[in-house]
XYZ file of C-alpha atoms in Angstrom:
165
model
C 70.131 -2.431 130.548
C 66.929 0.002 131.524
C 69.778 1.982 133.585
C 71.237 4.495 131.791
C 74.196 3.538 130.244
C 78.127 5.833 129.674
C 78.866 6.569 125.952
C 81.445 8.086 124.470
C 83.726 10.615 126.976
C 81.546 9.591 129.748
C 82.671 5.913 129.843
C 85.725 5.730 133.331
C 87.633 2.712 132.273
C 91.049 3.271 130.845
C 91.022 -0.137 128.304
C 87.488 -1.485 127.631
C 87.003 -4.270 125.557
C 85.184 -4.067 122.106
C 83.130 -4.947 119.813
C 82.558 -3.711 116.302
C 79.351 -2.289 114.913
C 79.150 -5.669 112.974
C 79.162 -7.585 116.228
C 82.096 -9.043 115.953
C 84.626 -8.533 119.189
C 87.546 -6.016 119.080
C 89.051 -7.620 122.100
C 90.954 -5.559 124.935
C 91.825 -1.934 123.912
C 92.332 1.173 124.922
C 89.566 3.541 125.594
C 91.165 6.302 123.356
C 91.295 4.081 120.666
C 87.962 2.668 121.187
C 86.360 6.364 120.937
C 88.434 6.961 118.095
C 87.421 3.664 116.190
C 83.885 4.915 116.981
C 83.811 8.284 115.431
C 85.822 6.700 112.442
C 82.375 5.399 111.747
C 80.399 7.847 112.795
C 78.196 5.879 115.663
C 78.915 6.182 119.020
C 81.215 4.207 121.796
C 78.086 2.678 124.420
C 79.439 0.822 127.751
C 76.941 -2.282 127.915
C 78.338 -4.306 130.613
C 79.925 -1.993 132.963
C 80.424 -4.302 135.696
C 82.642 -6.749 133.461
C 86.488 -6.528 133.790
C 87.685 -5.148 131.402
C 84.176 -2.793 130.392
C 82.361 -4.753 127.279
C 81.875 -1.652 124.866
C 79.908 -1.641 121.407
C 80.337 0.387 118.521
C 76.511 1.757 117.883
C 74.146 4.206 116.751
C 72.886 4.993 120.607
C 69.893 7.342 119.363
C 68.683 3.938 117.061
C 69.392 1.893 120.171
C 67.230 3.918 122.221
C 64.517 4.699 120.186
C 64.190 1.257 119.710
C 64.111 0.003 123.634
C 61.180 2.521 123.530
C 59.417 1.559 121.043
C 59.716 -2.031 122.397
C 58.497 -0.963 125.710
C 55.444 0.544 124.575
C 54.448 -2.821 122.563
C 50.766 -3.953 123.889
C 50.903 -7.291 125.420
C 47.986 -9.231 124.534
C 45.638 -9.814 127.125
C 43.591 -13.523 127.392
C 40.144 -13.552 127.222
C 37.546 -16.335 127.943
C 35.332 -16.221 124.875
C 32.052 -18.148 125.440
C 30.078 -19.985 122.860
C 26.054 -20.988 123.826
C 25.006 -24.149 122.608
C 21.532 -26.376 122.742
C 21.070 -30.501 122.763
C 18.787 -29.741 119.324
C 21.341 -27.779 117.876
C 21.862 -28.690 114.396
C 24.826 -30.439 112.786
C 26.087 -27.601 110.778
C 25.760 -24.762 113.730
C 27.939 -26.807 115.666
C 30.639 -27.208 113.029
C 30.229 -23.163 112.605
C 30.287 -22.831 116.914
C 33.245 -25.027 116.094
C 34.833 -22.368 113.258
C 34.023 -19.677 115.635
C 36.214 -21.832 118.532
C 39.307 -22.560 116.202
C 39.366 -18.679 115.543
C 39.293 -17.651 119.461
C 41.721 -20.257 119.849
C 44.490 -19.090 116.950
C 44.305 -15.212 118.497
C 45.307 -17.041 122.415
C 41.974 -16.336 123.834
C 40.142 -19.481 125.991
C 36.765 -20.656 124.576
C 33.590 -21.622 127.509
C 31.293 -23.631 125.549
C 28.238 -23.889 127.466
C 25.715 -26.194 126.908
C 22.062 -24.661 127.782
C 19.384 -27.170 128.558
C 16.002 -26.348 129.189
C 12.777 -28.168 130.262
C 12.698 -32.078 129.469
C 16.125 -31.181 128.402
C 17.841 -31.880 131.533
C 16.048 -35.390 131.182
C 19.040 -36.106 128.719
C 22.348 -35.116 129.441
C 23.900 -37.572 127.479
C 23.537 -35.358 124.108
C 25.113 -32.325 125.508
C 27.797 -34.385 126.892
C 28.407 -36.104 123.408
C 28.134 -32.852 121.681
C 30.875 -31.061 124.253
C 33.110 -34.278 122.697
C 33.451 -33.604 119.634
C 34.038 -29.946 120.272
C 37.039 -31.055 122.326
C 38.134 -33.673 119.214
C 37.023 -31.426 116.535
C 39.536 -28.895 118.524
C 42.565 -31.309 119.803
C 45.047 -29.577 117.380
C 44.904 -26.180 118.717
C 43.253 -26.670 122.071
C 43.935 -28.873 125.179
C 40.920 -29.260 127.545
C 40.921 -26.890 131.077
C 38.189 -28.196 132.767
C 36.279 -31.549 131.762
C 32.755 -30.797 132.845
C 31.388 -27.956 134.867
C 28.022 -28.647 135.375
C 24.861 -27.849 137.695
C 21.464 -28.042 136.944
C 20.163 -26.047 133.226
C 24.003 -25.962 132.257
C 26.640 -27.807 131.119
C 30.003 -26.698 129.596
C 34.359 -26.819 129.354
C 37.253 -24.619 129.046
C 39.362 -25.080 126.014
C 42.600 -23.294 126.291
C 45.165 -22.825 123.483
C 48.189 -25.191 123.491
């Protein structure tokens, strides 16, 4: 319906299939009769399906319809972002729970979450500690998130990406 619709006297067909202002089908009637019904309820006769045989016309407030269409076009769409949370293997249990709550907020607002585990010095020798914490994130958030990338690893960091279900 992006093209301009024909209304009232601009409708070319001699007979039309009419839908009244309540959405009920009236049937196939002449254009003049449909225009009279539209004028009777002080609304417009709008051709909504010009390709049908006979064309389908609806009784509605055309100005209000155009306004709603314009408003719908200007609604913002959500842009999915990748939010990052950084943690360390020595991060305390309470701090991890705080990060899990923060990740839950991000996931509920339809963003993806990258959880990065950063290793320094000799911590690199104990990568299993980091894996356990990442598994803890995955299990705590499995009700609203799925693991998009299981294990992203290099020398100094390890991570995973969670996406909302």
